[in-house]
Amino acid sequence: MKTDDQLEPTVFVIFGGAGDLTWRKLVPALFDLSQDRSMPLHFSIIAVDRVGLNDDKLRRRLHEGVNKFSRRGKAKVDAWNQFAKNIYYQRGDFKKLQTYSAIDQQCAKLEKEWGAKAQPIFYMATPPTMFGEIPNYLGEAGLSRDREKTRIVIEKPIGYDLQSARSLNGTLADSFHEAQIFRIDHYLGKETVQNILAFRFANPLFEPIWDRRYVDYVTITVAEEVGIEHRGGYYDRAGALRDMVQNHLMQLLCLVAMEPMVSFDADEIRNKKVDVLHAVRPIPHDEVHQCVVRGQYGKGWIEGKEVCGYREEDGVLADSQTETFVALKLFVDNWRWQDVPFYLRTGKRLTRQVSEVAIQFRAVPHQSFPPEATLDWQPSRLVMSIHPDEGIVLRFQAKHPGPKMHLRMVEMRFNYQETFETPSPDAYETLLWDVMKNDATLFMRADQVEAAWQLLMPVLEVWAVAPPSDFPNYAAGTWGPEATQGLLAQQGHSWPLPTELVDHCTLDVGSVKRTK
Ligand code: BG6
């Protein structure tokens, strides 16, 4: 394990330590961090849960998880043993004060062994029903008292609507200062998402044209091929708007639309992001149907296999009205973006998995080429690919070789993997590392979360009283309901086909390729 004296001794307390998130994401990420970057010289995990495990059983289970989910593949036995000896199991009921006293004692014991004060990090990897309770117990047990060192980490869902989000933020604030609260949106830990800031603000090239004068419209797509997997119980209550738009897509929108930050300070960046949310034009209740499309998948075909419809999935009601697809048209009412539509879409069981942001530039103001030169003329487009391809593609017009003036669309591509030749860390690695460093830049502040809910409340309210009459309205394996095209067509726009970054002819930065 690589260690770093700069990082404070850390006790990482996971509520829900025997659960899925710990097994799949948290411990594999912490283990990978211990192998790739450096960990605090003194580091321990206390996994708190109600099930009957002990240290050995827990370590075995977590070892399996690491072997299965670590991006480095199977863990070397020595490396794992070295890491695992600092993992402890603490059996306890989250609703009993003595569980918290036991954690306190365990922390004190570790601090004594280390001869140093530790920073306790409390991670809530529990069902959301516990989110409102654990912070109170932590406060009551005095575990949140060290405002400098103690941190609490919470994942979505941060509320079910604006009111419940406010109430949860209020509960957290009763025991913790805002600076101690780390709200995770794992999209912000993705390298390519962070690269949006680097691309925009570390290069003077595009920023001058990043506005309403040059940008025609922006599309943000987060499409998934998978269905709801084993999460029917959660998803059927949430739906795509709460599960994806309120958090991940809103964060992407903020990064694309925000003003340049003055410094790389956590609050400076978060202020700029929240400014975007405040500038988004509220959707009037009577325009929800024009501005938002919802969908639910029926059965269909994915990669040559027939898959069931949403209503046939485990844990889903047979007449469920939960949306598995949403597309929205938003406007950011400020100097930079007035009247430029931002189209957002996300859905399950779509044609393929792709997350990307496409900036569609305006047409040239005057077409000086003869009509026959521009038969397949299309405006320039910049695509930031987030997943699974990672990179940036710029499409523009070029002259086709030959005696005649004939223009064609070509592409310039930057591919992350090819350029950097190092695998990107998993988002959780980045985020957990930041929590240990006490850097909140990539985490959501209470006001951001609430501003995002506020924007979506009219949609939730209208949907609550006007259930869909046409569900399921798209077949698995397609790009969603037909009305999604109409949302853009009203303004003569269209969703771009997903950009391919990797294909048979491998190209580097600067290489130019003719589009198909
Ligand atoms: C989660 C959602 O936050 O993000 C899931 O709850 C979704 O429904 C997932 O599948 C997508 O994340 P990623 O990193 O796979 O794009």
CSV table of N, CA, C and O and ligand atoms in Angstrom, one decimal, residues 156 186-187 190 224 231 234 243-244 248 348, ligand 1:
chain,number,residue,atom,x,y,z
A,156,LYS,N,-27.2,10.1,-3.6
A,156,LYS,CA,-28.6,10.3,-4.0
A,156,LYS,C,-29.4,9.0,-3.6
A,156,LYS,O,-28.8,7.9,-3.6
A,186,HIS,N,-21.9,10.6,-8.7
A,186,HIS,CA,-20.7,10.0,-9.2
A,186,HIS,C,-20.4,10.4,-10.6
A,186,HIS,O,-19.2,10.3,-11.0
A,187,TYR,N,-21.3,11.1,-11.3
A,187,TYR,CA,-20.9,11.6,-12.6
A,187,TYR,C,-19.8,12.7,-12.5
A,187,TYR,O,-19.0,12.8,-13.4
A,190,LYS,N,-16.3,11.4,-12.9
A,190,LYS,CA,-15.8,10.8,-14.1
A,190,LYS,C,-14.8,11.7,-14.7
A,190,LYS,O,-15.0,13.0,-14.8
A,224,GLU,N,-28.9,4.5,-21.7
A,224,GLU,CA,-28.4,3.2,-21.2
A,224,GLU,C,-29.1,2.1,-22.0
A,224,GLU,O,-30.2,2.2,-22.3
A,231,ARG,N,-33.0,-3.5,-9.5
A,231,ARG,CA,-33.4,-2.4,-8.6
A,231,ARG,C,-34.8,-2.0,-8.8
A,231,ARG,O,-35.2,-0.8,-8.6
A,234,TYR,N,-36.6,0.1,-5.9
A,234,TYR,CA,-36.2,1.5,-5.8
A,234,TYR,C,-36.7,2.3,-7.1
A,234,TYR,O,-37.3,3.3,-7.0
A,243,ASP,N,-34.1,9.8,-10.9
A,243,ASP,CA,-32.9,8.9,-10.8
A,243,ASP,C,-31.7,9.5,-11.6
A,243,ASP,O,-30.6,9.4,-11.2
A,244,MET,N,-32.0,10.2,-12.7
A,244,MET,CA,-30.9,10.7,-13.5
A,244,MET,C,-30.9,12.2,-13.8
A,244,MET,O,-29.9,12.8,-13.8
A,248,HIS,N,-27.5,13.8,-12.3
A,248,HIS,CA,-26.4,13.7,-13.3
A,248,HIS,C,-26.6,14.7,-14.5
A,248,HIS,O,-25.7,15.3,-14.9
A,348,LYS,N,-33.6,4.2,-20.1
A,348,LYS,CA,-33.1,2.8,-19.9
A,348,LYS,C,-33.6,2.0,-21.2
A,348,LYS,O,-34.6,2.4,-21.8
B,1,BG6,C1,-27.1,5.9,-11.2
B,1,BG6,C2,-28.5,5.5,-11.5
B,1,BG6,O1,-27.0,7.0,-10.4
B,1,BG6,O2,-26.4,6.1,-12.4
B,1,BG6,C3,-28.6,4.3,-12.4
B,1,BG6,O3,-29.2,5.3,-10.3
B,1,BG6,C4,-27.8,4.5,-13.6
B,1,BG6,O4,-30.0,4.0,-12.7
B,1,BG6,C5,-26.4,4.9,-13.2
B,1,BG6,O5,-27.8,3.2,-14.3
B,1,BG6,C6,-25.6,5.3,-14.5
B,1,BG6,O6,-24.3,5.5,-14.2
B,1,BG6,P1,-23.2,5.2,-15.2
B,1,BG6,O7,-21.9,5.6,-14.5
B,1,BG6,O8,-23.2,3.7,-15.4
B,1,BG6,O9,-23.5,6.0,-16.4
